[in-house]
Coordinates of C-alpha atoms and ligand atoms in Angstrom, one line a residue:
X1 CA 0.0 0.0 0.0
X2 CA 1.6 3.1 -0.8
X3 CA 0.2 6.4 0.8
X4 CA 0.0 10.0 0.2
X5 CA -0.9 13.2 2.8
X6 CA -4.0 15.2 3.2
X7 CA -1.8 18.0 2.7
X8 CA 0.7 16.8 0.1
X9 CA -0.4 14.6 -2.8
X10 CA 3.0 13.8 -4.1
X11 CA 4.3 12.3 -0.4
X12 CA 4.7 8.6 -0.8
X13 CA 5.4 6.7 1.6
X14 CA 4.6 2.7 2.5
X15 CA 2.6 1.4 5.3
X16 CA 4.7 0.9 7.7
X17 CA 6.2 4.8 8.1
X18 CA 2.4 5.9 8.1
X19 CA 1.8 2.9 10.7
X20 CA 4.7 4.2 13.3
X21 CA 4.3 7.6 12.0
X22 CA 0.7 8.4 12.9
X23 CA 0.1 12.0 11.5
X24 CA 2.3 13.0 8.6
X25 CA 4.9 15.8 9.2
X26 CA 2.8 18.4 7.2
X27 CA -0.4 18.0 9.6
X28 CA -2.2 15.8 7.1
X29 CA -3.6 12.3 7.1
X30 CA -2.3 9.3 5.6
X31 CA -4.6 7.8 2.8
X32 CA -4.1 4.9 0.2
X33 CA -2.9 6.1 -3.3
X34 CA -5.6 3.5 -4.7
X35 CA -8.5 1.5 -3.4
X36 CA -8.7 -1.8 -5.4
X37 CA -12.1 -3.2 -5.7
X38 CA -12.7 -6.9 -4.9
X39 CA -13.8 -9.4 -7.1
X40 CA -17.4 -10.5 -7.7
X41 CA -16.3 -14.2 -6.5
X42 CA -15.5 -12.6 -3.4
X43 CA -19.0 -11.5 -3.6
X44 CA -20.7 -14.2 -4.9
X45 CA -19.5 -16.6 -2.1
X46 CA -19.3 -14.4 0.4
X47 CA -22.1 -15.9 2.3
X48 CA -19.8 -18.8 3.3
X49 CA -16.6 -17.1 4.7
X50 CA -16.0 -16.4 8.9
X51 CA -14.9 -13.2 9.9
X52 CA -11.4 -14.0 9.4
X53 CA -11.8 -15.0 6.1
X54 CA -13.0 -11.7 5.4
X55 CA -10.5 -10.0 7.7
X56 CA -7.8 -11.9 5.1
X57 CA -9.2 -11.1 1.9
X58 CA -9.8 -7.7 2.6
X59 CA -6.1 -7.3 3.9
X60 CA -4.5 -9.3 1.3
X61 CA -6.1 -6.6 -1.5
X62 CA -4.9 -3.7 0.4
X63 CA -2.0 -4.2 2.2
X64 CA -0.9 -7.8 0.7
X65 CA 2.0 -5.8 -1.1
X66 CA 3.6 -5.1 2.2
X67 CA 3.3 -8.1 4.2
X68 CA 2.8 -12.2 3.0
X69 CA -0.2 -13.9 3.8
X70 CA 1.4 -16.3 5.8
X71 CA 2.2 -13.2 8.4
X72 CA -1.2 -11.5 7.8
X73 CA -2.8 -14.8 8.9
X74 CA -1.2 -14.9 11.7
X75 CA -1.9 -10.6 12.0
X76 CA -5.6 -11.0 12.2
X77 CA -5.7 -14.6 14.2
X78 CA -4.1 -12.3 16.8
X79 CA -6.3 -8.9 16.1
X80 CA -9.6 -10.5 15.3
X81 CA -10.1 -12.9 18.0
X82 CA -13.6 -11.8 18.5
X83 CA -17.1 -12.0 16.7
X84 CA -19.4 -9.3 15.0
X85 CA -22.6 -11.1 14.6
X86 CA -25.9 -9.1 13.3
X87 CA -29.3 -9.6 14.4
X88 CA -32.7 -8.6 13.6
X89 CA -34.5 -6.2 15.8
X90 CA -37.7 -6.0 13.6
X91 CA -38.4 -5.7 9.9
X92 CA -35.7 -5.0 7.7
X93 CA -34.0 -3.4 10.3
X94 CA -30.6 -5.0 11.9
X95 CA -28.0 -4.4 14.5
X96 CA -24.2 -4.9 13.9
X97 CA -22.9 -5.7 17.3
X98 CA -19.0 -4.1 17.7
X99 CA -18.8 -4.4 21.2
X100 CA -17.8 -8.3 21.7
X101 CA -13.8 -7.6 21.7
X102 CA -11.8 -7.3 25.2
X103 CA -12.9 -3.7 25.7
X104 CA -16.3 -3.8 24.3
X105 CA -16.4 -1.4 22.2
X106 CA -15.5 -1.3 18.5
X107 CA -12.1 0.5 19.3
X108 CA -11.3 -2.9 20.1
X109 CA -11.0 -3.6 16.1
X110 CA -8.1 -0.6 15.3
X111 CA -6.3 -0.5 18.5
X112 CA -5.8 -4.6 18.1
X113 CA -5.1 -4.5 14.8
X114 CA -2.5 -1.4 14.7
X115 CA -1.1 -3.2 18.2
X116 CA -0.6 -6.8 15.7
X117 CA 1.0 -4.7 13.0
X118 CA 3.6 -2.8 15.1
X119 CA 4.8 -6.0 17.0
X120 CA 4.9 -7.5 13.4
X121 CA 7.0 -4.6 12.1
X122 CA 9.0 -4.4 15.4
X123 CA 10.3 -7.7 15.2
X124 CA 11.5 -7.9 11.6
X125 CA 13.4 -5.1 12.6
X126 CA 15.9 -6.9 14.2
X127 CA 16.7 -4.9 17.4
X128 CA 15.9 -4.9 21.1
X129 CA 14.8 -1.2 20.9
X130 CA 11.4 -0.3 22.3
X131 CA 8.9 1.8 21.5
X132 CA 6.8 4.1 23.6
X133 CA 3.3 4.8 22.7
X134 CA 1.6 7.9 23.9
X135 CA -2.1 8.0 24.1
X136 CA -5.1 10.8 25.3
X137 CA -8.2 9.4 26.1
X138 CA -11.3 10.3 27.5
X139 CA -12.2 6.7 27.7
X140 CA -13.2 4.5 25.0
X141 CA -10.1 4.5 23.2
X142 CA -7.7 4.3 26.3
X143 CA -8.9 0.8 27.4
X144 CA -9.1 -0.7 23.9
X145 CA -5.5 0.3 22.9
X146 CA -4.2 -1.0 26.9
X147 CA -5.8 -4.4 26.0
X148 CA -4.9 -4.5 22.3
X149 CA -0.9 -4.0 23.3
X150 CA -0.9 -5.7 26.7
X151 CA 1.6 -7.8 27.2
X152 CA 3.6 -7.2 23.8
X153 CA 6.9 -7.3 23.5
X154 CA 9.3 -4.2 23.4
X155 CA 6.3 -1.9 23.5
X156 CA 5.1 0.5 26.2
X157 CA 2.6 1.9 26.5
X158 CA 1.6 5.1 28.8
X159 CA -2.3 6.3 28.9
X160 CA -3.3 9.7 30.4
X161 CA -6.7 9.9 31.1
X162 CA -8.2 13.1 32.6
X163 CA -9.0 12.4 36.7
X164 CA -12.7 11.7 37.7
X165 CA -13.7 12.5 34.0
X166 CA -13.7 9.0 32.8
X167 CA -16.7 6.4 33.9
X168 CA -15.8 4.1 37.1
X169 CA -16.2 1.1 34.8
X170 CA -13.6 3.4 32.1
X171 CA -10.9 4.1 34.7
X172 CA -11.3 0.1 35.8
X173 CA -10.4 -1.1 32.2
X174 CA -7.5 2.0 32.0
X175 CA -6.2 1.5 35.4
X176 CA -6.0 -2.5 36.1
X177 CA -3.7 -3.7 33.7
X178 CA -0.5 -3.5 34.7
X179 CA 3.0 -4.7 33.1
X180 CA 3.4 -2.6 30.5
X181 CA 0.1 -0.6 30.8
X182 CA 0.9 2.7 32.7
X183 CA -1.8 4.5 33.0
X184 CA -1.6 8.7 34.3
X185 CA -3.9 10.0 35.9
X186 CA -4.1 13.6 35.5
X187 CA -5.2 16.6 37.6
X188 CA -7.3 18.1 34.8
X189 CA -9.3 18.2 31.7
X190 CA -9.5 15.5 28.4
X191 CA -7.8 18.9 26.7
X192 CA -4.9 18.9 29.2
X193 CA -4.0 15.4 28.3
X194 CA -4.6 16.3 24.6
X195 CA -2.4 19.0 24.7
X196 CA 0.6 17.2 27.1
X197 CA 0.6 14.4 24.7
X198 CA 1.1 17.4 21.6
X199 CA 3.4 18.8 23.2
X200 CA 5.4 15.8 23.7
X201 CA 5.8 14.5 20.5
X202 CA 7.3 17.9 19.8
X203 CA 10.1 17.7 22.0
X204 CA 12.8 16.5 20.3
X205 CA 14.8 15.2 23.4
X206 CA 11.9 12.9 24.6
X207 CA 11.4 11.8 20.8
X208 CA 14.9 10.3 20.3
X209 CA 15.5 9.0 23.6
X210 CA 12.1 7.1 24.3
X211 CA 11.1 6.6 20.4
X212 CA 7.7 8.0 21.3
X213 CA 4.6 6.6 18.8
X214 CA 1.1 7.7 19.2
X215 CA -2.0 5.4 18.8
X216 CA -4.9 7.8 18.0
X217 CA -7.6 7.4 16.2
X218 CA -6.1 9.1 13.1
X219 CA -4.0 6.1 12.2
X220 CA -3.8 4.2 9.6
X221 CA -3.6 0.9 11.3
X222 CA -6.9 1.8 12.8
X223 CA -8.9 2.7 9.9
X224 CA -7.9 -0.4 8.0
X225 CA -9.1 -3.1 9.7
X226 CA -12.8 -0.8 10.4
X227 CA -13.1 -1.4 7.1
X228 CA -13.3 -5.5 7.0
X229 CA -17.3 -5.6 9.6
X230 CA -19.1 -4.0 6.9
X231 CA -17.9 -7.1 4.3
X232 CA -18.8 -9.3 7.2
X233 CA -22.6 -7.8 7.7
X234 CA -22.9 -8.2 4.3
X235 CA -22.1 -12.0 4.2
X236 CA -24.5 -12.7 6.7
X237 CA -27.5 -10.3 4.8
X238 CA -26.2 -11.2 1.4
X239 CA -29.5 -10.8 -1.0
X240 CA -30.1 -7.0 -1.1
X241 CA -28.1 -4.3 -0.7
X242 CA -27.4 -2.0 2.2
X243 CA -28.1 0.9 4.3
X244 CA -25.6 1.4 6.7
X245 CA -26.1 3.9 10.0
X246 CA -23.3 4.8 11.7
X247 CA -22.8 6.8 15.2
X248 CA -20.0 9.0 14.4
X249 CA -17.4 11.5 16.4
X250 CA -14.5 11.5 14.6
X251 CA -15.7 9.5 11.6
X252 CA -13.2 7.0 12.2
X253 CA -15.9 4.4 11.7
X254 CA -17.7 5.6 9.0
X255 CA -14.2 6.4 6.8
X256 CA -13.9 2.5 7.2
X257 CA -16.8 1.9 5.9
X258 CA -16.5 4.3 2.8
X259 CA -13.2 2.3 2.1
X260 CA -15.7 -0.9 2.1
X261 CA -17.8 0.9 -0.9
X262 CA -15.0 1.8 -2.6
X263 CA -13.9 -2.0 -2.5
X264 CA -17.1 -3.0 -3.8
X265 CA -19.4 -3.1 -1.3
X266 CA -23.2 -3.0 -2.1
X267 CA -23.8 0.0 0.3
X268 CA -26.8 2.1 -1.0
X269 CA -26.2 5.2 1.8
X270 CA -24.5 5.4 4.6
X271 CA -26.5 7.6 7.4
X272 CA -23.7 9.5 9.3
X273 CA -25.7 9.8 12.6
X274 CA -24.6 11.9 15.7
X275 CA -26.0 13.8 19.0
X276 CA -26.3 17.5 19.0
X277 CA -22.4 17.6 17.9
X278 CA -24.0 18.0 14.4
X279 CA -20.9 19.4 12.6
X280 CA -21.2 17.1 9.9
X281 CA -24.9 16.3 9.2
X282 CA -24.6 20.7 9.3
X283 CA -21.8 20.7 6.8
X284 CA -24.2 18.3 4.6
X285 CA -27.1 20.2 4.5
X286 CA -25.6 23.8 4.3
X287 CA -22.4 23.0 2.7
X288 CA -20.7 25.0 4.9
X289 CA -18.0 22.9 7.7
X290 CA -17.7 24.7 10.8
X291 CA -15.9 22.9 14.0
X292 CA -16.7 24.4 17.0
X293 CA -16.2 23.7 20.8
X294 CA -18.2 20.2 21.8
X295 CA -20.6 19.9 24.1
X296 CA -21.6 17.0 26.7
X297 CA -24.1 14.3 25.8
X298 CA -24.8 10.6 27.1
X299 CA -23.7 9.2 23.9
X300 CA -20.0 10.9 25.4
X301 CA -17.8 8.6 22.5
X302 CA -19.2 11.4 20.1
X303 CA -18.6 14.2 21.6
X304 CA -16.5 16.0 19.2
X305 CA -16.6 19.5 17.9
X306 CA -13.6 18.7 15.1
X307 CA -14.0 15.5 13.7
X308 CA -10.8 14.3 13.3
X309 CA -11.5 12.2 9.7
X310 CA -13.6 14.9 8.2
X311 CA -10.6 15.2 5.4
X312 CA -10.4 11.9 4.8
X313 CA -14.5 11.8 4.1
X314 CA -14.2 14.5 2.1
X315 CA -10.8 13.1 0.1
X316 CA -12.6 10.1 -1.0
X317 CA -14.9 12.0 -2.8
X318 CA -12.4 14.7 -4.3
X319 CA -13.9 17.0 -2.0
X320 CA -16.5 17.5 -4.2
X321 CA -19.6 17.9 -1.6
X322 CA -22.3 16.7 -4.2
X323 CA -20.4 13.0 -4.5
X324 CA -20.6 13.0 -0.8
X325 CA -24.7 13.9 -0.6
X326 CA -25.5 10.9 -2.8
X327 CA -23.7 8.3 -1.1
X328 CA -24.0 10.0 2.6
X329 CA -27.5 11.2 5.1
X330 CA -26.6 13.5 7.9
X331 CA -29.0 13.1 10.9
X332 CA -28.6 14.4 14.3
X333 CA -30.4 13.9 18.1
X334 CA -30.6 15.3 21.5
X335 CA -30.4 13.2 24.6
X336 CA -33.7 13.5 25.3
X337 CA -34.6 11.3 21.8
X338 CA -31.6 8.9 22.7
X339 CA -33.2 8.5 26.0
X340 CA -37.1 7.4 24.5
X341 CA -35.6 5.4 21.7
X342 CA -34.1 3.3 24.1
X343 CA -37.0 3.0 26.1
X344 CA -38.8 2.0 23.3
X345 CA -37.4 -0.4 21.6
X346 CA -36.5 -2.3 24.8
X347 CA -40.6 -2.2 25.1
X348 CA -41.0 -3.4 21.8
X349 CA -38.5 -5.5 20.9
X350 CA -36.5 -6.4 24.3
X351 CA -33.2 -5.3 22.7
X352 CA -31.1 -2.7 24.9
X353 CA -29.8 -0.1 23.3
X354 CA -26.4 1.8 24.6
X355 CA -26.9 5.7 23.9
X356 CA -24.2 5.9 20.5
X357 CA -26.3 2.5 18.6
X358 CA -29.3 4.6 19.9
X359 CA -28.4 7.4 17.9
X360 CA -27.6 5.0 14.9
X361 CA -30.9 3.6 15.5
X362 CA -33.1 6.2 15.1
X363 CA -30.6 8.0 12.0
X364 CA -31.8 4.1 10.6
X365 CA -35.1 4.0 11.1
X366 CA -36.0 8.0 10.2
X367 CA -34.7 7.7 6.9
X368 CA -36.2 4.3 6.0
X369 CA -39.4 5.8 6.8
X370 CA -39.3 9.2 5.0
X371 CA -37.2 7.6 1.4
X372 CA -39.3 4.8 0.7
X373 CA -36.7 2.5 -0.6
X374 CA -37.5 -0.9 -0.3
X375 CA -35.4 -4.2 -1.0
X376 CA -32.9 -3.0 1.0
X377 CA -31.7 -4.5 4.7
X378 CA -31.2 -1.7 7.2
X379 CA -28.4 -2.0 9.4
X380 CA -27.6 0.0 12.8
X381 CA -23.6 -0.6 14.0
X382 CA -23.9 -0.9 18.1
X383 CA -20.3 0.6 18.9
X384 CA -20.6 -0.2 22.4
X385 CA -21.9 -2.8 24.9
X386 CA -25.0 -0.9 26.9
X387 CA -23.7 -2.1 30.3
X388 CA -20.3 0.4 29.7
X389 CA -22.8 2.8 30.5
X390 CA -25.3 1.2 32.8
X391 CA -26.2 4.1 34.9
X392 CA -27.4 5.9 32.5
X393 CA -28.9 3.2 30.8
X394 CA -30.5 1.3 34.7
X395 CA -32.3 5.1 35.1
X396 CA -33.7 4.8 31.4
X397 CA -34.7 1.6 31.7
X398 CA -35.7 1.4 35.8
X399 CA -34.1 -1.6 36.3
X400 CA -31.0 -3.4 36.3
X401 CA -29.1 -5.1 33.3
X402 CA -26.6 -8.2 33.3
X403 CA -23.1 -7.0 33.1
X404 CA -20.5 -9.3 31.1
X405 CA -17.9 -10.9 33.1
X406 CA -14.9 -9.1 31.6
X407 CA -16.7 -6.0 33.2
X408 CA -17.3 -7.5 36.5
X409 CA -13.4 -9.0 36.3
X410 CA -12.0 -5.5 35.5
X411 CA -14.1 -4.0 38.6
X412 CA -12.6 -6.1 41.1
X413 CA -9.3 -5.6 40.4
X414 CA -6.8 -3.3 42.0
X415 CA -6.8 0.2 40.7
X416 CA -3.1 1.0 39.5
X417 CA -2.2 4.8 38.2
X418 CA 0.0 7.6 38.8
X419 CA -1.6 11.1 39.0
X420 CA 0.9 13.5 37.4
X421 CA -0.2 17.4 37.3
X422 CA -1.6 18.7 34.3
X423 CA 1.4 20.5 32.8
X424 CA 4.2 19.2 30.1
X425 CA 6.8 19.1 32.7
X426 CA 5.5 17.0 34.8
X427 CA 4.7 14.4 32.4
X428 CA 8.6 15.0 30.7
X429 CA 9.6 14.4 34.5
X430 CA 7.6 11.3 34.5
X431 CA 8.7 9.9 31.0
X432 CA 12.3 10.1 31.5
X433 CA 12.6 8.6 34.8
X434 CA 10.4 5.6 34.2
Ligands
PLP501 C1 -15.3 6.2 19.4 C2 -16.7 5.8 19.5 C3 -17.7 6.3 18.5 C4 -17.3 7.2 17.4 O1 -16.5 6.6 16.4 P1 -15.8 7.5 15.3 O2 -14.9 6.6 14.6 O3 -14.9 8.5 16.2 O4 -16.8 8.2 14.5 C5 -19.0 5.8 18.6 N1 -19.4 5.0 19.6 C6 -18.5 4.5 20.5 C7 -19.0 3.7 21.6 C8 -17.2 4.9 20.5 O5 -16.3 4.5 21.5

């Protein structure tokens, strides 16, 4: 694969420099030169391959210059461990369930995945040097990235999470870990940690003597593998085509499933569905894109005021905002419609909701009703188990749900972080004597 920068077309560079490099040096985002579609065997028999055989194929056409299949096997045995299974809530209308990995949520997909192809690249490498990954989180993506590189060789990793921001059952799966999991707790805001983390990778001292990496979301090795559920809904709906809804933040998730259309995906729209941080469904109807500050919801993962992967949505289609409209429906809602939706259709159809697939939900389901297209399967993506956010969901529903065991394990262990004040020198401090 062979990619080129948001910001510079001519840059090109191969995976593995975008993989360990994150963000290129001119700001931009790493993106594939070329897409390649699949074949319509692929298609035609798609109805009889596992996850992983999806997971293969879809890796083998876009990265299979860069690494043999024999090590990309053994890549996504590692990664995908883990099943996305669909199910029918009513009608033509279906639920993609993310939320079965280690972390239960879908981060669980791009942190394993980019964690499986840096300890692949680190070991061909030939030296005993380690890396040291650096990641912000205000939650979600904290605890997928701890489990995805837990125990791996020659890689550590350091979390800061912002203190008493982050859920109980969030700080649990960021704080329990151990080995080489360190997670810092810091005296302030999501922003603070944003910024220390900035601010490190731009001090050159730190750089060279810790060979600092970052994990975001922006990575290449993340948005890859988001691209290989959407084949795998697909195989188990395969008679019509689809309409995808997906609850976005940074678009992460959707850019994924773009990719998939561009591979050959039968994917009539894709609904882009958020809570009141409607920067994008706004930039769809008026044209106009204007980030601003977020604000607080209860479907928190979206949150975001600058969506991180809005280039990269608007590079696939030359930035040419009529190509977007016809493949992409903006739709937006407030916490108060999140809430009733999952009222209802636990009432109607005894499936719980968690607040983001809520929001997917009703994006779903509104525009079904008010297109009229028919021969098409609807599907919602669930991004997150409901019981990550079981107060909010207990006080919707009034009464109390099952939580999974890897929940109830990571709740009764031993709570292990640093707090570190919320300032660059105290984290440099930190970094160079550990
Ligand atoms: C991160 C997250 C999202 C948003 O995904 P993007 O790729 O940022 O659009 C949605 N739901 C959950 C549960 C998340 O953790």
């Amino acid at each position: 694969m062979q990619l080129y920068s948001t910001n510079n077309k001519s840059l090109n560079i191969s995976l593995e420099e975008a993989l360990f490099r994150g963000l290129s040096s001119d700001g931009g985002l790493f993106l594939p030169l070329n897409i390649p579609k699949l074949d319509a065997t692929f298609f035609k028999n798609i109805a009889n391959y596992s996850l992983k055989d999806i997971a293969f194929i879809v890796c083998c056409t876009l990265i299979g210059g860069d690494i043999s299949a024999t090590d990309l096997k053994l890549i996504i045995d590692e990664a995908i461990n883990f099943d996305a299974p669909v199910k029918n809530i009513h009608d033509n209308i279906y639920v993609l369930e993310l939320f079965h990995g280690p972390s239960l949520s879908f981060k669980d997909f791009g942190a394993r995945f980019m964690a499986s192809l840096m300890s692949y690249y680190l070991k061909r490498r030939n030296t005993d040097n380690s890396i040291n990954i650096l990641v912000a989180t205000s939650g979600d993506t904290g605890s997928a990235v701890a489990q995805g590189f837990f125990n791996m060789d020659n890689i550590k990793i350091t979390i800061l999470y912002p203190s008493e921001k982050v859920s109980e059952i969030q700080e649990q799966q960021l704080t329990t870990l151990g080995n080489n999991i360190t997670a810092l707790e810091i005296d302030g805001t999501f922003d603070d940690c944003q910024r220390m983390v900035k601010e490190a990778f731009l001090d050159d001292e730190l750089c060279q003597k810790l060979n600092l990496t970052s994990a975001n979301s922006i990575n290449i090795g993340r948005l890859i593998p988001q691209s290989i559920y959407y084949f795998y809904t697909y195989s188990q709906l395969p008679n019509k085509p689809l309409i995808i809804s997906v609850p976005s933040g940074n678009f992460g998730n959707l850019s994924g499933g773009i990719i998939a259309k561009k591979m050959g995906l039968p994917v009539t729209k894709f609904i882009a569905s958020t809570n009141i941080n409607d920067i994008v469904p706004q930039y769809l109807d008026t044209g106009v894109y204007s980030p601003r500050q977020s604000i607080k919801t209860i479907a928190n993962a979206m949150d975001v005021g600058t969506p991180s992967n809005f280039i990269r949505l608007s590079e696939f289609y030359s930035n040419d905002i009529t190509k977007i409209r016809q493949d992409i429906i903006g739709r937006s809602y407030t916490d108060d419609e999140i809430r009733l939706v999952i009222k209802k259709v636990y009432s109607e159809f005894h499936y719980i909701l968690d607040p983001h697939g809520a929001v997917a939900y009703l994006g779903l389901t509104d525009y079904l009703s008010e297109s009229n297209i028919n021969n098409v399967n609807g599907v919602f993506l669930e991004t997150a188990h409901p019981a990550k956010f079981f107060e909010d969901i207990e006080s919707i529903l009034g009464e109390k749900i099952t939580m999974p065991v890897s929940l109830q394990h990571a709740m009764e262990q031993q709570k292990l972080s640093i707090k570190v004040k919320n300032n660059f020198a105290a984290l440099k401090e930190f970094l160079l004597s550990s």
